[in-house]
Amino acid sequence: MVEAVRVLLLLTVGAGIWAAWRRSLFPGTWAHTFHTAHAEERAQLTEARRQLRAVDKAQRHAETEAAGQVKEEREKHQQRISRLERKVALLQDPGQGTELGRLGGLVLYEHAVTASPEGRLLPLHRLRARFDRGDRVHSLYLTKPDGGGDRAKFPHRPDPAAGPDESTRLFDEEEVRDFEMKINEAAAQEKTFRAGLADQLAKAREELAEARKDTTRLKAAEQSRADVMDRNRTDPRRKEALADLTAERNAWQDLTGCRPPK
């Protein structure tokens, strides 16, 4: 029983809302809004509204597509510029580059190497790695062109002074020599990179300048959007649809004394 009352109440409220909405669209007496005697006038007003909404919807769709194309071209333009800006910045200051490998505490990067993660970075340009065999510890000497450098140590025998609980990784000669070769190969690649760096930087700067000036596609998209908006402003279909709706609203007002909304 309670549920039936609740359903009845909801239906009554819904019907009231629908009737109020209907009255707002077709103002006047109750007969003007609901009676079949005025069904044709209501249908004509409804059709005129539908025609105008259809034209407006088509225009909005065209403008939205045109605006989306402008946004897409602007983003592409900015992405290209940002990519080239990053390229120029990296060529101006390559930094250490990405990590290429590590052995023990020695870390090799694209443009630098360090004997330990906490140690100073040594530029790879003209750097030389040299293996040195020791009785207990092998060494890799990292020598700069000016003679300075650093040393990475790789124990291959346990430290006799170490406590029984101390554990140290041991390195065999072959893996240390392999890493020596890897460092020297990276240094050779760095030499080639540095030799062509000036030309690469000049070319990248030129590409960046051209990218900043090249707004052809963006301007075309902006012009297309402006053309769409101009066509919409002068579209005879909308003028006709608006004139038809105005005539139907006038007719309804003459019939009921109330002016209906668009």
PDB file of C-alpha atoms in Angstrom:
ATOM      1  CA  MET A   1       0.000   0.000   0.000  1.00  0.00           C
ATOM      2  CA  VAL A   2       2.757   2.425   0.963  1.00  0.00           C
ATOM      3  CA  GLU A   3       4.697   1.545  -2.175  1.00  0.00           C
ATOM      4  CA  ALA A   4       1.608   2.133  -4.341  1.00  0.00           C
ATOM      5  CA  VAL A   5       1.121   5.543  -2.770  1.00  0.00           C
ATOM      6  CA  ARG A   6       4.758   6.370  -3.384  1.00  0.00           C
ATOM      7  CA  VAL A   7       4.515   5.376  -7.055  1.00  0.00           C
ATOM      8  CA  LEU A   8       1.318   7.379  -7.435  1.00  0.00           C
ATOM      9  CA  LEU A   9       2.987  10.388  -5.846  1.00  0.00           C
ATOM     10  CA  LEU A  10       5.990  10.123  -8.190  1.00  0.00           C
ATOM     11  CA  LEU A  11       3.730   9.857 -11.197  1.00  0.00           C
ATOM     12  CA  THR A  12       1.759  12.889 -10.057  1.00  0.00           C
ATOM     13  CA  VAL A  13       4.917  14.933  -9.533  1.00  0.00           C
ATOM     14  CA  GLY A  14       6.270  13.823 -12.912  1.00  0.00           C
ATOM     15  CA  ALA A  15       3.033  14.714 -14.633  1.00  0.00           C
ATOM     16  CA  GLY A  16       3.063  18.113 -12.947  1.00  0.00           C
ATOM     17  CA  ILE A  17       6.600  18.799 -14.118  1.00  0.00           C
ATOM     18  CA  TRP A  18       5.769  17.706 -17.676  1.00  0.00           C
ATOM     19  CA  ALA A  19       2.632  19.883 -17.710  1.00  0.00           C
ATOM     20  CA  ALA A  20       4.588  22.906 -16.474  1.00  0.00           C
ATOM     21  CA  TRP A  21       7.240  22.342 -19.150  1.00  0.00           C
ATOM     22  CA  ARG A  22       4.514  21.975 -21.777  1.00  0.00           C
ATOM     23  CA  ARG A  23       2.838  25.171 -20.596  1.00  0.00           C
ATOM     24  CA  SER A  24       6.136  27.043 -20.866  1.00  0.00           C
ATOM     25  CA  LEU A  25       6.506  25.949 -24.506  1.00  0.00           C
ATOM     26  CA  PHE A  26       2.906  26.653 -25.465  1.00  0.00           C
ATOM     27  CA  PRO A  27       1.600  29.430 -23.188  1.00  0.00           C
ATOM     28  CA  GLY A  28      -2.049  30.413 -23.136  1.00  0.00           C
ATOM     29  CA  THR A  29      -5.110  28.642 -21.852  1.00  0.00           C
ATOM     30  CA  TRP A  30      -5.194  24.989 -20.928  1.00  0.00           C
ATOM     31  CA  ALA A  31      -6.869  24.248 -24.265  1.00  0.00           C
ATOM     32  CA  HIS A  32      -4.117  26.039 -26.202  1.00  0.00           C
ATOM     33  CA  THR A  33      -1.512  23.906 -24.459  1.00  0.00           C
ATOM     34  CA  PHE A  34      -3.198  20.503 -24.530  1.00  0.00           C
ATOM     35  CA  HIS A  35      -6.411  20.333 -26.566  1.00  0.00           C
ATOM     36  CA  THR A  36      -6.365  18.638 -29.961  1.00  0.00           C
ATOM     37  CA  ALA A  37      -8.125  21.641 -31.446  1.00  0.00           C
ATOM     38  CA  HIS A  38      -4.812  23.495 -31.439  1.00  0.00           C
ATOM     39  CA  ALA A  39      -2.603  20.506 -32.265  1.00  0.00           C
ATOM     40  CA  GLU A  40      -1.751  21.869 -35.733  1.00  0.00           C
ATOM     41  CA  GLU A  41      -0.625  25.245 -34.365  1.00  0.00           C
ATOM     42  CA  ARG A  42       1.528  23.492 -31.753  1.00  0.00           C
ATOM     43  CA  ALA A  43       3.003  21.208 -34.428  1.00  0.00           C
ATOM     44  CA  GLN A  44       3.888  24.155 -36.658  1.00  0.00           C
ATOM     45  CA  LEU A  45       5.577  25.981 -33.767  1.00  0.00           C
ATOM     46  CA  THR A  46       7.443  22.797 -32.805  1.00  0.00           C
ATOM     47  CA  GLU A  47       8.652  22.235 -36.377  1.00  0.00           C
ATOM     48  CA  ALA A  48       9.853  25.832 -36.682  1.00  0.00           C
ATOM     49  CA  ARG A  49      11.803  25.432 -33.440  1.00  0.00           C
ATOM     50  CA  ARG A  50      13.276  22.134 -34.671  1.00  0.00           C
ATOM     51  CA  GLN A  51      14.414  23.660 -37.959  1.00  0.00           C
ATOM     52  CA  LEU A  52      16.214  26.522 -36.186  1.00  0.00           C
ATOM     53  CA  ARG A  53      17.822  24.146 -33.684  1.00  0.00           C
ATOM     54  CA  ALA A  54      19.027  21.928 -36.542  1.00  0.00           C
ATOM     55  CA  VAL A  55      20.683  24.871 -38.299  1.00  0.00           C
ATOM     56  CA  ASP A  56      22.224  26.104 -35.035  1.00  0.00           C
ATOM     57  CA  LYS A  57      23.503  22.602 -34.254  1.00  0.00           C
ATOM     58  CA  ALA A  58      25.112  22.267 -37.688  1.00  0.00           C
ATOM     59  CA  GLN A  59      26.763  25.665 -37.313  1.00  0.00           C
ATOM     60  CA  ARG A  60      28.084  24.858 -33.847  1.00  0.00           C
ATOM     61  CA  HIS A  61      29.459  21.562 -35.133  1.00  0.00           C
ATOM     62  CA  ALA A  62      31.271  23.307 -38.010  1.00  0.00           C
ATOM     63  CA  GLU A  63      32.708  25.954 -35.673  1.00  0.00           C
ATOM     64  CA  THR A  64      33.773  23.322 -33.123  1.00  0.00           C
ATOM     65  CA  GLU A  65      35.565  21.314 -35.821  1.00  0.00           C
ATOM     66  CA  ALA A  66      37.300  24.416 -37.148  1.00  0.00           C
ATOM     67  CA  ALA A  67      38.349  25.488 -33.650  1.00  0.00           C
ATOM     68  CA  GLY A  68      39.608  21.959 -32.964  1.00  0.00           C
ATOM     69  CA  GLN A  69      41.744  22.079 -36.105  1.00  0.00           C
ATOM     70  CA  VAL A  70      43.250  25.391 -34.977  1.00  0.00           C
ATOM     71  CA  LYS A  71      44.025  23.913 -31.569  1.00  0.00           C
ATOM     72  CA  GLU A  72      45.584  20.816 -33.128  1.00  0.00           C
ATOM     73  CA  GLU A  73      47.809  22.825 -35.480  1.00  0.00           C
ATOM     74  CA  ARG A  74      48.825  25.187 -32.678  1.00  0.00           C
ATOM     75  CA  GLU A  75      49.792  22.245 -30.476  1.00  0.00           C
ATOM     76  CA  LYS A  76      51.749  20.614 -33.298  1.00  0.00           C
ATOM     77  CA  HIS A  77      53.574  23.877 -33.938  1.00  0.00           C
ATOM     78  CA  GLN A  78      54.429  24.313 -30.265  1.00  0.00           C
ATOM     79  CA  GLN A  79      55.479  20.672 -29.902  1.00  0.00           C
ATOM     80  CA  ARG A  80      57.876  21.006 -32.824  1.00  0.00           C
ATOM     81  CA  ILE A  81      59.343  24.175 -31.358  1.00  0.00           C
ATOM     82  CA  SER A  82      59.661  22.591 -27.896  1.00  0.00           C
ATOM     83  CA  ARG A  83      61.375  19.524 -29.365  1.00  0.00           C
ATOM     84  CA  LEU A  84      63.890  21.659 -31.227  1.00  0.00           C
ATOM     85  CA  GLU A  85      64.434  23.875 -28.171  1.00  0.00           C
ATOM     86  CA  ARG A  86      65.295  20.775 -26.137  1.00  0.00           C
ATOM     87  CA  LYS A  87      67.630  19.619 -28.907  1.00  0.00           C
ATOM     88  CA  VAL A  88      69.439  22.961 -28.949  1.00  0.00           C
ATOM     89  CA  ALA A  89      69.671  23.008 -25.144  1.00  0.00           C
ATOM     90  CA  LEU A  90      71.181  19.511 -25.079  1.00  0.00           C
ATOM     91  CA  LEU A  91      73.721  20.424 -27.743  1.00  0.00           C
ATOM     92  CA  GLN A  92      74.648  23.602 -25.874  1.00  0.00           C
ATOM     93  CA  ASP A  93      75.091  21.643 -22.642  1.00  0.00           C
ATOM     94  CA  PRO A  94      75.094  17.873 -23.213  1.00  0.00           C
ATOM     95  CA  GLY A  95      75.664  17.228 -19.506  1.00  0.00           C
ATOM     96  CA  GLN A  96      76.571  13.709 -18.458  1.00  0.00           C
ATOM     97  CA  GLY A  97      73.979  12.019 -20.684  1.00  0.00           C
ATOM     98  CA  THR A  98      72.261   8.727 -20.010  1.00  0.00           C
ATOM     99  CA  GLU A  99      73.961   5.936 -18.093  1.00  0.00           C
ATOM    100  CA  LEU A 100      75.726   3.380 -20.293  1.00  0.00           C
ATOM    101  CA  GLY A 101      76.820   0.972 -17.578  1.00  0.00           C
ATOM    102  CA  ARG A 102      78.529   0.527 -14.243  1.00  0.00           C
ATOM    103  CA  LEU A 103      81.022  -1.781 -12.614  1.00  0.00           C
ATOM    104  CA  GLY A 104      81.402  -1.630  -8.859  1.00  0.00           C
ATOM    105  CA  GLY A 105      81.481   2.043  -7.978  1.00  0.00           C
ATOM    106  CA  LEU A 106      82.517   3.140 -11.468  1.00  0.00           C
ATOM    107  CA  VAL A 107      79.675   4.658 -13.528  1.00  0.00           C
ATOM    108  CA  LEU A 108      79.866   5.351 -17.257  1.00  0.00           C
ATOM    109  CA  TYR A 109      77.596   7.909 -18.932  1.00  0.00           C
ATOM    110  CA  GLU A 110      77.280   9.120 -22.523  1.00  0.00           C
ATOM    111  CA  HIS A 111      79.550  12.104 -21.972  1.00  0.00           C
ATOM    112  CA  ALA A 112      81.282  11.497 -18.646  1.00  0.00           C
ATOM    113  CA  VAL A 113      82.538   8.854 -16.241  1.00  0.00           C
ATOM    114  CA  THR A 114      83.047   8.767 -12.485  1.00  0.00           C
ATOM    115  CA  ALA A 115      85.110   6.404 -10.337  1.00  0.00           C
ATOM    116  CA  SER A 116      82.297   6.254  -7.749  1.00  0.00           C
ATOM    117  CA  PRO A 117      78.639   7.393  -7.573  1.00  0.00           C
ATOM    118  CA  GLU A 118      79.685  10.115  -5.129  1.00  0.00           C
ATOM    119  CA  GLY A 119      82.835  11.109  -7.060  1.00  0.00           C
ATOM    120  CA  ARG A 120      83.423  13.931  -9.506  1.00  0.00           C
ATOM    121  CA  LEU A 121      82.449  13.518 -13.116  1.00  0.00           C
ATOM    122  CA  LEU A 122      85.264  13.343 -15.640  1.00  0.00           C
ATOM    123  CA  PRO A 123      84.406  14.404 -19.215  1.00  0.00           C
ATOM    124  CA  LEU A 124      84.881  11.576 -21.700  1.00  0.00           C
ATOM    125  CA  HIS A 125      86.341  13.869 -24.349  1.00  0.00           C
ATOM    126  CA  ARG A 126      89.966  12.786 -24.858  1.00  0.00           C
ATOM    127  CA  LEU A 127      89.815  10.703 -21.674  1.00  0.00           C
ATOM    128  CA  ARG A 128      91.734   7.417 -21.514  1.00  0.00           C
ATOM    129  CA  ALA A 129      91.023   4.383 -19.337  1.00  0.00           C
ATOM    130  CA  ARG A 130      93.958   2.112 -18.459  1.00  0.00           C
ATOM    131  CA  PHE A 131      93.848  -1.223 -16.661  1.00  0.00           C
ATOM    132  CA  ASP A 132      96.431  -1.995 -13.988  1.00  0.00           C
ATOM    133  CA  ARG A 133      96.760  -5.434 -12.401  1.00  0.00           C
ATOM    134  CA  GLY A 134      97.362  -5.555  -8.646  1.00  0.00           C
ATOM    135  CA  ASP A 135      98.099  -8.337  -6.205  1.00  0.00           C
ATOM    136  CA  ARG A 136      94.796  -7.846  -4.386  1.00  0.00           C
ATOM    137  CA  VAL A 137      93.095  -4.958  -6.189  1.00  0.00           C
ATOM    138  CA  HIS A 138      92.857  -4.299  -9.922  1.00  0.00           C
ATOM    139  CA  SER A 139      92.614  -0.637 -10.952  1.00  0.00           C
ATOM    140  CA  LEU A 140      91.239   1.386 -13.795  1.00  0.00           C
ATOM    141  CA  TYR A 141      93.025   4.705 -14.164  1.00  0.00           C
ATOM    142  CA  LEU A 142      90.939   7.405 -15.783  1.00  0.00           C
ATOM    143  CA  THR A 143      93.330   9.964 -17.243  1.00  0.00           C
ATOM    144  CA  LYS A 144      92.322  13.379 -18.578  1.00  0.00           C
ATOM    145  CA  PRO A 145      94.241  15.166 -21.363  1.00  0.00           C
ATOM    146  CA  ASP A 146      95.917  17.449 -18.795  1.00  0.00           C
ATOM    147  CA  GLY A 147      97.211  14.450 -16.845  1.00  0.00           C
ATOM    148  CA  GLY A 148      94.691  14.599 -13.996  1.00  0.00           C
ATOM    149  CA  GLY A 149      92.050  11.989 -13.416  1.00  0.00           C
ATOM    150  CA  ASP A 150      90.871   9.382 -10.984  1.00  0.00           C
ATOM    151  CA  ARG A 151      91.213   5.718 -10.083  1.00  0.00           C
ATOM    152  CA  ALA A 152      88.540   3.058  -9.690  1.00  0.00           C
ATOM    153  CA  LYS A 153      89.451   0.050  -7.562  1.00  0.00           C
ATOM    154  CA  PHE A 154      88.268  -3.543  -8.061  1.00  0.00           C
ATOM    155  CA  PRO A 155      89.357  -6.063  -5.439  1.00  0.00           C
ATOM    156  CA  HIS A 156      89.880  -9.586  -6.743  1.00  0.00           C
ATOM    157  CA  ARG A 157      91.160 -11.143  -3.514  1.00  0.00           C
ATOM    158  CA  PRO A 158      89.673 -10.868  -0.029  1.00  0.00           C
ATOM    159  CA  ASP A 159      91.206  -8.306   2.333  1.00  0.00           C
ATOM    160  CA  PRO A 160      93.113 -10.280   4.998  1.00  0.00           C
ATOM    161  CA  ALA A 161      92.379  -7.500   7.501  1.00  0.00           C
ATOM    162  CA  ALA A 162      88.623  -7.727   6.957  1.00  0.00           C
ATOM    163  CA  GLY A 163      86.435  -9.211   9.694  1.00  0.00           C
ATOM    164  CA  PRO A 164      84.628 -12.526   9.205  1.00  0.00           C
ATOM    165  CA  ASP A 165      81.285 -10.750   8.851  1.00  0.00           C
ATOM    166  CA  GLU A 166      82.486  -8.330   6.177  1.00  0.00           C
ATOM    167  CA  SER A 167      81.534  -9.196   2.594  1.00  0.00           C
ATOM    168  CA  THR A 168      83.157  -7.540  -0.420  1.00  0.00           C
ATOM    169  CA  ARG A 169      82.394  -8.242  -4.053  1.00  0.00           C
ATOM    170  CA  LEU A 170      85.360  -9.557  -5.971  1.00  0.00           C
ATOM    171  CA  PHE A 171      86.014  -8.746  -9.633  1.00  0.00           C
ATOM    172  CA  ASP A 172      87.903 -10.907 -12.104  1.00  0.00           C
ATOM    173  CA  GLU A 173      90.373  -9.363 -14.495  1.00  0.00           C
ATOM    174  CA  GLU A 174      88.329 -10.042 -17.627  1.00  0.00           C
ATOM    175  CA  GLU A 175      85.254  -8.037 -16.569  1.00  0.00           C
ATOM    176  CA  VAL A 176      87.442  -5.089 -15.532  1.00  0.00           C
ATOM    177  CA  ARG A 177      89.280  -5.180 -18.857  1.00  0.00           C
ATOM    178  CA  ASP A 178      85.955  -5.374 -20.693  1.00  0.00           C
ATOM    179  CA  PHE A 179      84.802  -2.254 -18.912  1.00  0.00           C
ATOM    180  CA  GLU A 180      88.121  -0.543 -19.746  1.00  0.00           C
ATOM    181  CA  MET A 181      87.342  -1.220 -23.417  1.00  0.00           C
ATOM    182  CA  LYS A 182      83.800   0.076 -22.996  1.00  0.00           C
ATOM    183  CA  ILE A 183      85.051   3.355 -21.531  1.00  0.00           C
ATOM    184  CA  ASN A 184      87.602   3.849 -24.292  1.00  0.00           C
ATOM    185  CA  GLU A 185      84.967   3.114 -26.951  1.00  0.00           C
ATOM    186  CA  ALA A 186      82.633   5.664 -25.342  1.00  0.00           C
ATOM    187  CA  ALA A 187      85.509   8.174 -25.292  1.00  0.00           C
ATOM    188  CA  ALA A 188      86.082   7.592 -29.024  1.00  0.00           C
ATOM    189  CA  GLN A 189      82.407   8.177 -29.721  1.00  0.00           C
ATOM    190  CA  GLU A 190      82.539  11.331 -27.614  1.00  0.00           C
ATOM    191  CA  LYS A 191      85.464  12.564 -29.693  1.00  0.00           C
ATOM    192  CA  THR A 192      83.398  12.108 -32.869  1.00  0.00           C
ATOM    193  CA  PHE A 193      80.418  13.794 -31.221  1.00  0.00           C
ATOM    194  CA  ARG A 194      82.483  16.799 -30.134  1.00  0.00           C
ATOM    195  CA  ALA A 195      84.069  17.122 -33.576  1.00  0.00           C
ATOM    196  CA  GLY A 196      80.648  17.616 -35.174  1.00  0.00           C
ATOM    197  CA  LEU A 197      79.026  19.454 -32.280  1.00  0.00           C
ATOM    198  CA  ALA A 198      79.414  22.977 -33.710  1.00  0.00           C
ATOM    199  CA  ASP A 199      77.790  21.980 -36.992  1.00  0.00           C
ATOM    200  CA  GLN A 200      74.994  20.096 -35.224  1.00  0.00           C
ATOM    201  CA  LEU A 201      74.297  23.077 -32.980  1.00  0.00           C
ATOM    202  CA  ALA A 202      74.243  25.505 -35.906  1.00  0.00           C
ATOM    203  CA  LYS A 203      71.874  23.237 -37.836  1.00  0.00           C
ATOM    204  CA  ALA A 204      69.589  22.781 -34.826  1.00  0.00           C
ATOM    205  CA  ARG A 205      69.418  26.535 -34.246  1.00  0.00           C
ATOM    206  CA  GLU A 206      68.554  27.054 -37.904  1.00  0.00           C
ATOM    207  CA  GLU A 207      65.804  24.415 -37.708  1.00  0.00           C
ATOM    208  CA  LEU A 208      64.434  26.091 -34.582  1.00  0.00           C
ATOM    209  CA  ALA A 209      64.361  29.512 -36.251  1.00  0.00           C
ATOM    210  CA  GLU A 210      62.580  28.061 -39.292  1.00  0.00           C
ATOM    211  CA  ALA A 211      60.075  26.208 -37.097  1.00  0.00           C
ATOM    212  CA  ARG A 212      59.204  29.400 -35.235  1.00  0.00           C
ATOM    213  CA  LYS A 213      58.563  31.208 -38.528  1.00  0.00           C
ATOM    214  CA  ASP A 214      56.704  28.346 -40.203  1.00  0.00           C
ATOM    215  CA  THR A 215      53.099  29.006 -39.223  1.00  0.00           C
ATOM    216  CA  THR A 216      51.604  28.157 -42.621  1.00  0.00           C
ATOM    217  CA  ARG A 217      49.388  25.313 -41.429  1.00  0.00           C
ATOM    218  CA  LEU A 218      48.327  27.204 -38.303  1.00  0.00           C
ATOM    219  CA  LYS A 219      47.396  30.310 -40.280  1.00  0.00           C
ATOM    220  CA  ALA A 220      45.471  28.167 -42.775  1.00  0.00           C
ATOM    221  CA  ALA A 221      43.491  26.578 -39.927  1.00  0.00           C
ATOM    222  CA  GLU A 222      42.794  29.997 -38.404  1.00  0.00           C
ATOM    223  CA  GLN A 223      41.619  31.318 -41.785  1.00  0.00           C
ATOM    224  CA  SER A 224      39.398  28.267 -42.214  1.00  0.00           C
ATOM    225  CA  ARG A 225      37.827  28.914 -38.808  1.00  0.00           C
ATOM    226  CA  ALA A 226      37.246  32.573 -39.727  1.00  0.00           C
ATOM    227  CA  ASP A 227      35.637  31.493 -43.016  1.00  0.00           C
ATOM    228  CA  VAL A 228      33.316  29.089 -41.185  1.00  0.00           C
ATOM    229  CA  MET A 229      32.240  31.813 -38.757  1.00  0.00           C
ATOM    230  CA  ASP A 230      31.653  34.249 -41.620  1.00  0.00           C
ATOM    231  CA  ARG A 231      29.539  31.693 -43.489  1.00  0.00           C
ATOM    232  CA  ASN A 232      27.527  31.010 -40.357  1.00  0.00           C
ATOM    233  CA  ARG A 233      26.867  34.708 -39.802  1.00  0.00           C
ATOM    234  CA  THR A 234      25.513  35.110 -43.329  1.00  0.00           C
ATOM    235  CA  ASP A 235      23.949  31.659 -43.719  1.00  0.00           C
ATOM    236  CA  PRO A 236      20.547  32.183 -45.408  1.00  0.00           C
ATOM    237  CA  ARG A 237      19.270  28.920 -43.894  1.00  0.00           C
ATOM    238  CA  ARG A 238      19.412  30.387 -40.416  1.00  0.00           C
ATOM    239  CA  LYS A 239      17.765  33.612 -41.507  1.00  0.00           C
ATOM    240  CA  GLU A 240      14.971  31.601 -43.107  1.00  0.00           C
ATOM    241  CA  ALA A 241      14.591  29.299 -40.097  1.00  0.00           C
ATOM    242  CA  LEU A 242      14.561  32.286 -37.724  1.00  0.00           C
ATOM    243  CA  ALA A 243      12.003  34.109 -39.905  1.00  0.00           C
ATOM    244  CA  ASP A 244       9.782  31.023 -39.961  1.00  0.00           C
ATOM    245  CA  LEU A 245       9.993  30.641 -36.187  1.00  0.00           C
ATOM    246  CA  THR A 246       9.264  34.334 -35.666  1.00  0.00           C
ATOM    247  CA  ALA A 247       6.187  34.027 -37.892  1.00  0.00           C
ATOM    248  CA  GLU A 248       4.943  30.996 -35.945  1.00  0.00           C
ATOM    249  CA  ARG A 249       5.551  32.771 -32.612  1.00  0.00           C
ATOM    250  CA  ASN A 250       3.644  35.803 -33.893  1.00  0.00           C
ATOM    251  CA  ALA A 251       0.789  33.565 -34.995  1.00  0.00           C
ATOM    252  CA  TRP A 252       0.714  31.884 -31.584  1.00  0.00           C
ATOM    253  CA  GLN A 253       0.707  35.249 -29.854  1.00  0.00           C
ATOM    254  CA  ASP A 254      -2.173  36.413 -32.050  1.00  0.00           C
ATOM    255  CA  LEU A 255      -4.047  33.229 -31.142  1.00  0.00           C
ATOM    256  CA  THR A 256      -3.386  33.198 -27.394  1.00  0.00           C
ATOM    257  CA  GLY A 257      -2.226  36.660 -26.424  1.00  0.00           C
ATOM    258  CA  CYS A 258       0.949  35.059 -25.023  1.00  0.00           C
ATOM    259  CA  ARG A 259       4.342  35.068 -26.796  1.00  0.00           C
ATOM    260  CA  PRO A 260       6.008  31.665 -26.761  1.00  0.00           C
ATOM    261  CA  PRO A 261       9.758  31.236 -26.294  1.00  0.00           C
ATOM    262  CA  LYS A 262      12.112  30.259 -29.077  1.00  0.00           C
TER     263      LYS A 262
END
